[in-house]
Short mmCIF file of C-alpha atoms in Angstrom, two decimals:
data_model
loop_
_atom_site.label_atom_id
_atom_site.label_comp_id
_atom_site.label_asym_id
_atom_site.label_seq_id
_atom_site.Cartn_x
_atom_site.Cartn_y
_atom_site.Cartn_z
CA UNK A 1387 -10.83 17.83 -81.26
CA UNK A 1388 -13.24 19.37 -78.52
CA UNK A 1389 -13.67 16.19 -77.38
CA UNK A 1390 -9.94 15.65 -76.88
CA UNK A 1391 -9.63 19.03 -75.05
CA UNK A 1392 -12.20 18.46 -72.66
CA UNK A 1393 -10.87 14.82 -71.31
CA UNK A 1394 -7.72 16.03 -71.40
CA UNK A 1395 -8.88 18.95 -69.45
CA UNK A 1396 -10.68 16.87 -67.23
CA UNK A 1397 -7.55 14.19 -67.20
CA UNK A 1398 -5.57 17.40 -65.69
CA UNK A 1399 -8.07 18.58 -62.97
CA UNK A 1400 -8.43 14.86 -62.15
CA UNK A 1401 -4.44 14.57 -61.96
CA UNK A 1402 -4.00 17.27 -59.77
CA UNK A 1403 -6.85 16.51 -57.20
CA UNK A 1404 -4.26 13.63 -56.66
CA UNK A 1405 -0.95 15.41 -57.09
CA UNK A 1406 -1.25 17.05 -53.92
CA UNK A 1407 2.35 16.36 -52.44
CA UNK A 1408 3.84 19.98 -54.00
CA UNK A 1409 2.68 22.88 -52.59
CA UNK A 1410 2.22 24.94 -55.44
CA UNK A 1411 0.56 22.36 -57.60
CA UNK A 1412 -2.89 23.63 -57.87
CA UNK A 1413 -1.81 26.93 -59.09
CA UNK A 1414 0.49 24.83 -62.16
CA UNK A 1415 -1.99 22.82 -62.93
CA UNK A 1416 -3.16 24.56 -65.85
CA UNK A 1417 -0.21 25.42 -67.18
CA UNK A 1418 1.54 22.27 -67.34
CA UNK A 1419 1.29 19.22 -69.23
CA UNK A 1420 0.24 16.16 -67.20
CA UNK A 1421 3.65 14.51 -67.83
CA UNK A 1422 5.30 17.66 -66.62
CA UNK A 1423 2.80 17.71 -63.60
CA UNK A 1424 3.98 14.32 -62.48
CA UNK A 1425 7.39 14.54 -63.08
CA UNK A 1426 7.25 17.73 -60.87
CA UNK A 1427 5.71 15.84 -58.01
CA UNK A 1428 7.95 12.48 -58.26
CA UNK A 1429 11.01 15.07 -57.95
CA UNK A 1430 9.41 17.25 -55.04
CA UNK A 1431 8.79 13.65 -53.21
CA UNK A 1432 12.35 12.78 -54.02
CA UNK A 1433 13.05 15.87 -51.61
CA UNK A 1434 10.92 15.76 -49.36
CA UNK A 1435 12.15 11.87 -48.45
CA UNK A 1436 15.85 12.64 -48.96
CA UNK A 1437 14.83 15.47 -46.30
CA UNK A 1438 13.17 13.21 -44.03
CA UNK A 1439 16.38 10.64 -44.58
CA UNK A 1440 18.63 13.11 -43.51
CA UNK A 1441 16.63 14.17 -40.42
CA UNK A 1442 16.22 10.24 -39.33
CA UNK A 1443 20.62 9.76 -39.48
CA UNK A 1444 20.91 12.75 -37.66
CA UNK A 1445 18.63 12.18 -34.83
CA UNK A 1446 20.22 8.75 -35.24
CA UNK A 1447 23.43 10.56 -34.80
CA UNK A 1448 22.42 12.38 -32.20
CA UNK A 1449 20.90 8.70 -30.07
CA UNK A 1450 24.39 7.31 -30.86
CA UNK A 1451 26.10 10.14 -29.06
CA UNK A 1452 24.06 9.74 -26.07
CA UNK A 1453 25.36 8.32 -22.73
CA UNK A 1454 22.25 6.08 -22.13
CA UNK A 1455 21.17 2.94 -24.29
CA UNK A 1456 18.22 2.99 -26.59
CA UNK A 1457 16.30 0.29 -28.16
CA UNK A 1458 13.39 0.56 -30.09
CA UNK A 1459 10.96 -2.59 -30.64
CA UNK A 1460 8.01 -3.28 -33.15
CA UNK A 1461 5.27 -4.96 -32.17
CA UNK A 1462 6.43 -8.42 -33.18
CA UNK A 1463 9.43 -7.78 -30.63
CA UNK A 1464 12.04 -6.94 -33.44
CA UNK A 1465 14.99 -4.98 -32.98
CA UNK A 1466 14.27 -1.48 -35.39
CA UNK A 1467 17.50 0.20 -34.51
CA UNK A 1468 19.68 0.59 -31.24
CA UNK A 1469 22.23 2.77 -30.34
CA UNK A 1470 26.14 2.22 -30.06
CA UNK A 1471 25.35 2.28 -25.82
CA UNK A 1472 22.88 -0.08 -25.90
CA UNK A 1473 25.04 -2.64 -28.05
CA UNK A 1474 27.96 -2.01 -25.99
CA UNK A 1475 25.60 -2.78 -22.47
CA UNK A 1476 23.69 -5.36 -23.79
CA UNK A 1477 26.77 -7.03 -25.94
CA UNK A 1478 24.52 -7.06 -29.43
CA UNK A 1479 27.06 -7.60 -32.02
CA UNK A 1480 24.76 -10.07 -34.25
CA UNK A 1481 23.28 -6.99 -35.61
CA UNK A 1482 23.57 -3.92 -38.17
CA UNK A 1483 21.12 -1.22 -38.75
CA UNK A 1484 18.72 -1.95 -41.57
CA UNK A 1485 18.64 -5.45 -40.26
CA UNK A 1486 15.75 -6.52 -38.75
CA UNK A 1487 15.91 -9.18 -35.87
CA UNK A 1488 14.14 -10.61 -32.99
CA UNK A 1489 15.14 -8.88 -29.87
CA UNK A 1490 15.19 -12.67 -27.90
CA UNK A 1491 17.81 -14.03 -30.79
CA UNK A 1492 20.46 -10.74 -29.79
CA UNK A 1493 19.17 -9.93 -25.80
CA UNK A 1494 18.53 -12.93 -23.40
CA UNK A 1495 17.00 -10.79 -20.96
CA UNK A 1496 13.86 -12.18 -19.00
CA UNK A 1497 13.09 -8.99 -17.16
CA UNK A 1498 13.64 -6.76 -20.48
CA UNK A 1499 11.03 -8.98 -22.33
CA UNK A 1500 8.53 -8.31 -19.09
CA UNK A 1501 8.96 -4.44 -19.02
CA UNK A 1502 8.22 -4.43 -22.71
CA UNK A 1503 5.32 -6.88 -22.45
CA UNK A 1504 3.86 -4.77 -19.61
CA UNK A 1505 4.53 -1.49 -21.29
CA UNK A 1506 2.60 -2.34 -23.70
CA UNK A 1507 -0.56 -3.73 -22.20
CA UNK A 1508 -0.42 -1.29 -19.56
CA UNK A 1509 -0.16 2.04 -22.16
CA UNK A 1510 1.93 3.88 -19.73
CA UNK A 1511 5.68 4.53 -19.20
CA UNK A 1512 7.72 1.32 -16.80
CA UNK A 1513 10.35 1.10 -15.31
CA UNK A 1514 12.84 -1.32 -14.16
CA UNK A 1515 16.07 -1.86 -12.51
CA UNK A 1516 17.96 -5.69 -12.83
CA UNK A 1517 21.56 -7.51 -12.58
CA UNK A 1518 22.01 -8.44 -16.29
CA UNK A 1519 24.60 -10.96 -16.42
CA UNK A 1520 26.30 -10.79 -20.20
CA UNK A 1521 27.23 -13.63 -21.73
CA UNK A 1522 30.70 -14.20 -23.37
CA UNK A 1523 29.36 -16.27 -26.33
CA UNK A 1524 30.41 -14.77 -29.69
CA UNK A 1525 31.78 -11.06 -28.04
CA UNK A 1526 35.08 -9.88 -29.75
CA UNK A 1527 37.75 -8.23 -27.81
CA UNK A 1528 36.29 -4.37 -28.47
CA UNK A 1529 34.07 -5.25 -25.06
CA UNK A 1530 35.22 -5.64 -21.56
CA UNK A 1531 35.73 -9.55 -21.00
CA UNK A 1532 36.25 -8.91 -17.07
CA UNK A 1533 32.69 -7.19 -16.61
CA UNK A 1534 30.08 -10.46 -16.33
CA UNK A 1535 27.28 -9.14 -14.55
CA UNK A 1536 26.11 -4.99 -14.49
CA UNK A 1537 22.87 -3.73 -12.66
CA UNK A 1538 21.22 -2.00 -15.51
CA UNK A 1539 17.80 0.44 -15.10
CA UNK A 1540 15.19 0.59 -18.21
CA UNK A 1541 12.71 3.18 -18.65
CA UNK A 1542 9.93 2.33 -21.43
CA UNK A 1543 7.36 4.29 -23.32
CA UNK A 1544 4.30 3.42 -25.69
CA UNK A 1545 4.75 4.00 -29.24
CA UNK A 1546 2.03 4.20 -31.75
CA UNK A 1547 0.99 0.68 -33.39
CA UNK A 1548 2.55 -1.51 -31.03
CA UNK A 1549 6.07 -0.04 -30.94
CA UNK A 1550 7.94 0.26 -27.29
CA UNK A 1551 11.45 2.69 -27.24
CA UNK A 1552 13.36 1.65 -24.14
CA UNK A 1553 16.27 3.71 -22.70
CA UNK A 1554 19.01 2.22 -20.74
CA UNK A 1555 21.48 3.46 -18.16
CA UNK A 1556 24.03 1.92 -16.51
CA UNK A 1557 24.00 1.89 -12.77
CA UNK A 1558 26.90 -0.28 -11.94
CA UNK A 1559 29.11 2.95 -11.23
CA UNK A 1560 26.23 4.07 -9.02
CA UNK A 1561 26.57 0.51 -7.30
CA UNK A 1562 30.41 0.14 -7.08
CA UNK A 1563 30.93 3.70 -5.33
CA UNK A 1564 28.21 2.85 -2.74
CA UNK A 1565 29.95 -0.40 -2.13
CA UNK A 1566 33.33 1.39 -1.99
CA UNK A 1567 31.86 3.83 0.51
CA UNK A 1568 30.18 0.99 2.62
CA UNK A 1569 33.59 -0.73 3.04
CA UNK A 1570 35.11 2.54 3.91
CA UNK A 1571 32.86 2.73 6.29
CA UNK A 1572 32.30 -0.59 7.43
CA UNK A 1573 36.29 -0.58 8.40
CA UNK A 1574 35.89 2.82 9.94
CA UNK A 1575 33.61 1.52 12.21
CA UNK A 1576 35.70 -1.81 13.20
CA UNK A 1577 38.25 0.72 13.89
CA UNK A 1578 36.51 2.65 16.58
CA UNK A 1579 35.08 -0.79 18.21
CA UNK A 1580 38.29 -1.32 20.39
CA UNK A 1581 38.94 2.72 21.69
CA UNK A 1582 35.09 3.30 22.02
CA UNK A 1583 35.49 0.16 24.19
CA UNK A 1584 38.09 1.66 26.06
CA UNK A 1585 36.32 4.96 27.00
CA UNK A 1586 33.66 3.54 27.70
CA UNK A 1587 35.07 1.47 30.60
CA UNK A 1588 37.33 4.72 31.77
CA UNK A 1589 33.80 6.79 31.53
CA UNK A 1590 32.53 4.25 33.86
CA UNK A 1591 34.91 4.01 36.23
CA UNK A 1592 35.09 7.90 36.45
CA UNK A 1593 31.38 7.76 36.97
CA UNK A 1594 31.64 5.78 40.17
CA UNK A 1595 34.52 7.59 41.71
CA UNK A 1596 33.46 11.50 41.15
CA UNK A 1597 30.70 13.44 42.78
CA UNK A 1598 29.16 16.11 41.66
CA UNK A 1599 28.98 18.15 38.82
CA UNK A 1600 31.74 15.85 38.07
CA UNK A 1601 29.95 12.69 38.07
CA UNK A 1602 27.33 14.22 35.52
CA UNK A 1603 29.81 15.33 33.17
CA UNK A 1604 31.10 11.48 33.23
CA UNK A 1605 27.66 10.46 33.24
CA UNK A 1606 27.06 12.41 30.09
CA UNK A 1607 30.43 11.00 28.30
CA UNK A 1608 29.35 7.69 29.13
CA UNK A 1609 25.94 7.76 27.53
CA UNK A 1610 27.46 9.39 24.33
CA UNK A 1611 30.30 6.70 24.23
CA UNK A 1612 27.25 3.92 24.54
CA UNK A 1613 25.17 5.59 21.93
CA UNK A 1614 28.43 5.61 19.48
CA UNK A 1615 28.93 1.80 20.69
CA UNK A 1616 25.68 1.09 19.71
CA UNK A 1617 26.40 2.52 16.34
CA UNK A 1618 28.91 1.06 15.37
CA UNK A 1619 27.37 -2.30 16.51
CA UNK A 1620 24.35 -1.35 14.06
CA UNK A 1621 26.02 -0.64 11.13
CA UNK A 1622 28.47 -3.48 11.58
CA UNK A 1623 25.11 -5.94 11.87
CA UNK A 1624 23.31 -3.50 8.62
CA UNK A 1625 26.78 -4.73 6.67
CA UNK A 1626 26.86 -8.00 7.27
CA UNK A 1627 23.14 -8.36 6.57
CA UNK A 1628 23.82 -6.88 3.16
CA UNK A 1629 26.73 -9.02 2.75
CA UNK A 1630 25.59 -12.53 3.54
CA UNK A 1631 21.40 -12.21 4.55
CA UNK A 1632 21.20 -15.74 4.05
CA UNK A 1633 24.11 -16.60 6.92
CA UNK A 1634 22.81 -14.14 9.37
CA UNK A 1635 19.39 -16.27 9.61
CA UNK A 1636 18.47 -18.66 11.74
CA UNK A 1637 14.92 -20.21 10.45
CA UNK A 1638 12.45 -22.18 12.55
CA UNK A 1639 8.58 -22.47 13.33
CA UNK A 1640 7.37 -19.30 15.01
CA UNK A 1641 3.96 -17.68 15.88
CA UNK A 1642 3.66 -14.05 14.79
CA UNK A 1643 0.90 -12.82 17.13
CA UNK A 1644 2.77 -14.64 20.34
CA UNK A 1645 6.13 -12.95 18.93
CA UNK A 1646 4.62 -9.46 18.72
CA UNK A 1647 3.33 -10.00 21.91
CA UNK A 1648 6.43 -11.01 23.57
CA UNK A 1649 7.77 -7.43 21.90
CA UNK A 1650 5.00 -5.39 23.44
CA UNK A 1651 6.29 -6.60 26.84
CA UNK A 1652 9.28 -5.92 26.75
CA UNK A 1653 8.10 -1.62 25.26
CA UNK A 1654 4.77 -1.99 28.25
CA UNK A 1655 6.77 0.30 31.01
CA UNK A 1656 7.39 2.87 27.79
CA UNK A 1657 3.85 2.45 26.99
CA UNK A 1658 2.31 2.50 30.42
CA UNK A 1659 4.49 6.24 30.89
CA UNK A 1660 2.64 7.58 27.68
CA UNK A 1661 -0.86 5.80 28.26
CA UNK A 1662 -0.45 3.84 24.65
CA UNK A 1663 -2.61 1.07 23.73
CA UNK A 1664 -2.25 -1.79 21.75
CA UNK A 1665 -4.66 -3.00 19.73
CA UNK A 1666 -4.48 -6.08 17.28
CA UNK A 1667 -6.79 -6.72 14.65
CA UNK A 1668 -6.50 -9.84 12.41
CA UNK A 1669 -6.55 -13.80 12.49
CA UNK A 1670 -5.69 -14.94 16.09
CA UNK A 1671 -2.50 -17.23 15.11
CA UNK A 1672 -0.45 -16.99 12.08
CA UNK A 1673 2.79 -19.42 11.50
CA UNK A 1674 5.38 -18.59 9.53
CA UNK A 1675 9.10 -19.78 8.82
CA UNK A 1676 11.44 -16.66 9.69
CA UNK A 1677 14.46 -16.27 12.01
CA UNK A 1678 12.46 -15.21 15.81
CA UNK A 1679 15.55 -13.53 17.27
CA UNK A 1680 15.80 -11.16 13.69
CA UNK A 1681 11.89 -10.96 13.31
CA UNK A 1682 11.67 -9.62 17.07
CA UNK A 1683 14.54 -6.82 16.54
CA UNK A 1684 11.87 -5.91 13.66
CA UNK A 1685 8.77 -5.73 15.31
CA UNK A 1686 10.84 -4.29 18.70
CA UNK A 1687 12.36 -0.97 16.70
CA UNK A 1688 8.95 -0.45 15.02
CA UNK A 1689 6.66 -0.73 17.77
CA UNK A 1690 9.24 1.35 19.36
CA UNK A 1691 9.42 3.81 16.78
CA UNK A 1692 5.29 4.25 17.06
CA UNK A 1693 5.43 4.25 20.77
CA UNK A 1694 7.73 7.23 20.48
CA UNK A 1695 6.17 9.14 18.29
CA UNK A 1696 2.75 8.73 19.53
CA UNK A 1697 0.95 11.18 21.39
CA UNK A 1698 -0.43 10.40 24.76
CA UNK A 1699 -3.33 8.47 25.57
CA UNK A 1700 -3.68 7.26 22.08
CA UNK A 1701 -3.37 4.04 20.10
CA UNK A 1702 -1.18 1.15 18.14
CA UNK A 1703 -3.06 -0.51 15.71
CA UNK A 1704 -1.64 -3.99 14.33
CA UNK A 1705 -3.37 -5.75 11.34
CA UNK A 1706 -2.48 -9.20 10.34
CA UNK A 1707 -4.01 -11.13 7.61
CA UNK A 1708 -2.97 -14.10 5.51
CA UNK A 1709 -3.14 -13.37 2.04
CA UNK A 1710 -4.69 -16.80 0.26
CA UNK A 1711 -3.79 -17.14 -3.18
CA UNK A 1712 0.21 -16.58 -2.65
CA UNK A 1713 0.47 -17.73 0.87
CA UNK A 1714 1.86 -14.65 2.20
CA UNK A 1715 1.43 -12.33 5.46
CA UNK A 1716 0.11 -8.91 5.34
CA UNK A 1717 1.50 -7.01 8.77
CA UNK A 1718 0.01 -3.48 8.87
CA UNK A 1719 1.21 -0.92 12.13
CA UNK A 1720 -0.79 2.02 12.34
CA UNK A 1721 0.10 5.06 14.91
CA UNK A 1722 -1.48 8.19 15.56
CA UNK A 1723 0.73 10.50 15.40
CA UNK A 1724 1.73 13.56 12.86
CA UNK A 1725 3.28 11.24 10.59
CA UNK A 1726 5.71 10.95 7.88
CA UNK A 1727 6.45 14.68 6.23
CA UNK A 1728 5.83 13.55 2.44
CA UNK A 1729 9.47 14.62 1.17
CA UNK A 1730 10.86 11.97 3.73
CA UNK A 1731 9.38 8.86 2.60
CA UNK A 1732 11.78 7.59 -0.17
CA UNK A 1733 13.98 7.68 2.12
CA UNK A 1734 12.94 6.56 5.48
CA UNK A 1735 14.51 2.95 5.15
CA UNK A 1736 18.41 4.99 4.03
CA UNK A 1737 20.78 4.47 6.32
CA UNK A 1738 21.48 6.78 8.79
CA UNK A 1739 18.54 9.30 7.51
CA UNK A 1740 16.05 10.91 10.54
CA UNK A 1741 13.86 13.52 8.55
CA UNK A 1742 12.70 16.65 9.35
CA UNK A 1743 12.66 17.39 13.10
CA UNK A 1744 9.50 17.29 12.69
CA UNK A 1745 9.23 13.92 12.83
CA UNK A 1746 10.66 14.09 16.13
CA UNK A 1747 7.21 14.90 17.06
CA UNK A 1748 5.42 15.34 20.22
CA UNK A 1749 8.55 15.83 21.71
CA UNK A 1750 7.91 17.68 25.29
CA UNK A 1751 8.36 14.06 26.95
CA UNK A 1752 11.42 11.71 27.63
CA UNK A 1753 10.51 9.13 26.11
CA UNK A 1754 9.65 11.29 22.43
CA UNK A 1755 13.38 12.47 22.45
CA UNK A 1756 15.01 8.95 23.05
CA UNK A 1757 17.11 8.83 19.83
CA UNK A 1758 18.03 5.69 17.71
CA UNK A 1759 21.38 5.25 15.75
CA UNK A 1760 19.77 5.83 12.83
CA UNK A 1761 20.11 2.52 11.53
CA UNK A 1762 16.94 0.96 12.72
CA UNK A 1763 14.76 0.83 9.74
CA UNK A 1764 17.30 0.11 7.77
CA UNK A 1765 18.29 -2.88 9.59
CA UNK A 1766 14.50 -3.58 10.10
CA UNK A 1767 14.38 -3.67 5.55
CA UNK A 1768 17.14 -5.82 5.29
CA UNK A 1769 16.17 -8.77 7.65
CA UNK A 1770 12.53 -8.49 6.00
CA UNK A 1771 14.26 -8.62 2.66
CA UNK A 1772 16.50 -11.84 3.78
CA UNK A 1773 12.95 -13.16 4.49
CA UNK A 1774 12.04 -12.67 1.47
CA UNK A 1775 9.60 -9.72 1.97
CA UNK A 1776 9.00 -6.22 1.58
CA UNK A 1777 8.64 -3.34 4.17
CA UNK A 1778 7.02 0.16 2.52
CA UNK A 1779 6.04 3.46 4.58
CA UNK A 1780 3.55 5.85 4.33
CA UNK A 1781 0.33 8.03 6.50
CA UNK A 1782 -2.79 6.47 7.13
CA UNK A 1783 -5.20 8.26 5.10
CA UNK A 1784 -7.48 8.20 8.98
CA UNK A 1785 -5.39 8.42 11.67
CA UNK A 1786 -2.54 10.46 9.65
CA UNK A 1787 0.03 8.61 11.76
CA UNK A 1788 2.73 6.63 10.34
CA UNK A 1789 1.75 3.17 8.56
CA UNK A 1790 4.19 0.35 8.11
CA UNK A 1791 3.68 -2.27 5.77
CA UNK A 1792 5.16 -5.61 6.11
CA UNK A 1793 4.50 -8.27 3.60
CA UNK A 1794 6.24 -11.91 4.22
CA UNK A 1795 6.66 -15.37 2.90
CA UNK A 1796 4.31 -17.77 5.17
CA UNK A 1797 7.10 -20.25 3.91
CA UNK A 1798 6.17 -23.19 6.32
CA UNK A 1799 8.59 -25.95 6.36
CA UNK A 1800 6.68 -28.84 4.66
#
């Protein structure tokens, strides 16, 4: 009989060492029978996962209410669970929660399966912004049948264990009203073409006939008229770049140090008023395939832009260097003056967007307050984009001037 107590009190200890789900347990332990000790745990973990269910469908809830998508992948690349915006941006009808499938079988989404793939191996939040054409295999009629193609933008994060949750948000609103407002202003502007023409040629002939003060005030009207002409002109060429980038280039053979050259020429009077130098650092002959006339307007408004914003007496530094193992051209133009001011630089290739006044820098001189339409670096990123390239800004980390990246297909003709 003493033996029996003692196992079973040692059975009991024993028990609740591993009964430690329920609060409260050690202090029943002794007063309960070991049946009534696990009964009182497999109810308490009944709870505390009924709990845990609840919580799990009403964040779930919650997810499903949300105006973004959200997808969230195990490490074998299986759909867990999505949300009712995701489905409906991503057409996935082939599947219900609780059912796990591949994400490939329901999404057919190269750039989705990269920003996943690099998520994880990189351990840090991606992002990524794509045209993700839908396909009309297998939707019913709840989805919209006319909408093929929507620019979508994913943001990722690293999950424990493998697991990726990616949100989703539609940007083809975002897109439409900035076409919308384009064309707007795109017709706005062939509006003004014909009457700007027309003031401009009474400005001029006002100019020639009055004396002055007079002849100032039409001298004045005139230049404004030409500026707004010019304008126009520039946003009219910006459009049709966006339009068609492919039609608006001409391509052929060219040398890029003999085209840069034949730009500095044409800025050397500017340059010999402020005392700027040129200097070119790089291989001495690079050929590419590009269009020379659109390449030249390039290099011509951002060798401008550096000559008039550097100070006096000070330099233009151009690096060129082929880069081997993807054949492609590394242009870098380095100025010495103040600089971009940091809240600026997302936006310096906008359309129509000058910066601080600031930037306007060093501006005592003529030649520091000639002003642009505002269009020029944004006409300068579109032509390098129809190439095929990329154009980014920031400050030199020695100079502190502004620094212009160009980065092109060589793309010889073979």
């Amino acid at each position: 009989m003493i033996l029996w107590w003692v196992n079973s009190h040692h059975f009991k200890n024993q028990l609740g060492k591993i009964l430690t789900s329920s609060p409260d347990i050690a202090d029943l332990t002794p007063s309960f029978s070991a049946l009534s000790l696990v009964r009182r745990e497999i109810l308490y973990l009944q709870h505390q996962s009924q709990k845990k269910t609840e919580d799990l469908q009403k964040q779930q809830q919650i997810l499903n209410l949300a105006p973004i998508g959200y997808l969230y992948i195990d490490p074998d690349n299986q759909l867990l669970w999505c949300n009712q915006q995701a489905r409906q941006l991503l057409q996935i009808e082939r599947w219900q929660p609780g059912k796990i499938r591949l994400l490939l079988e329901l999404v057919r989404s190269y750039e989705l399966d990269q920003l996943i793939e690099r998520t994880r191996q990189a351990q840090t939040p991606q992002t990524e912004e794509w045209v993700f054409y839908r396909s009309n295999y297998g939707v019913s009629s709840s989805f919209d049948d006319a909408l093929t193609a929507i620019t979508l933008k994913a943001t990722s994060y690293p999950l424990s264990k493998g697991e990726v949750a990616v949100f989703l948000e539609n940007q083809q609103p975002l897109i439409e009203l900035s076409q919308s407002s384009d064309r707007a202003f795109c017709d706005l502007t062939h509006e003004l073409r014909t009457p700007l023409t027309a003031i401009s040629l009474v400005a001029e002939n006002l100019y020639n006939r009055l004396e002055n003060p007079e002849r100032r005030w039409a001298g004045q009207l005139l230049r404004e008229t030409h500026r707004l002409s010019q304008l126009v002109t520039d946003w009219l060429d910006l459009s049709q770049l966006q339009a068609n980038p492919n039609q608006m280039l001409t391509y052929e053979s060219l040398e890029l140090r003999a085209l840069i050259d034949s730009v500095w020429q044409t800025l050397e009077p500017l340059a010999q008023e402020k005392q700027v130098t040129l200097i070119y650092n790089g291989v001495s002959s690079m050929e590419l395939w590009g269009d020379r006339s659109r390449l030249f307007q390039v290099f011509l408004n951002l060798l401008d832009n550096s000559l008039k914003h550097s100070p006096s007496h000070s330099t233009i530094d151009i690096n060129l260097q082929l880069i081997q193992y993807n054949q492609k051209i590394e242009v870098d133009i380095i100025d010495s003056g103040s600089g971009f001011i940091e809240a600026d630089l997302p936006y310096i290739f906008d359309r129509l967007y000058r910066g601080e006044p600031s930037r306007m820098r060093q501006g005592n001189d003529v030649l520091s307050r000639r002003q642009g339409s505002g269009l020029g670096l944004a006409i300068a990123k579109e032509i390098i984009m129809a190439h095929g390239g990329t154009i980014t800004a920031k400050n030199h980390p020695e100079t502190h001037g502004a620094w212009i990246k160009l980065v092109l297909k060589q793309g010889l003709k073979e």
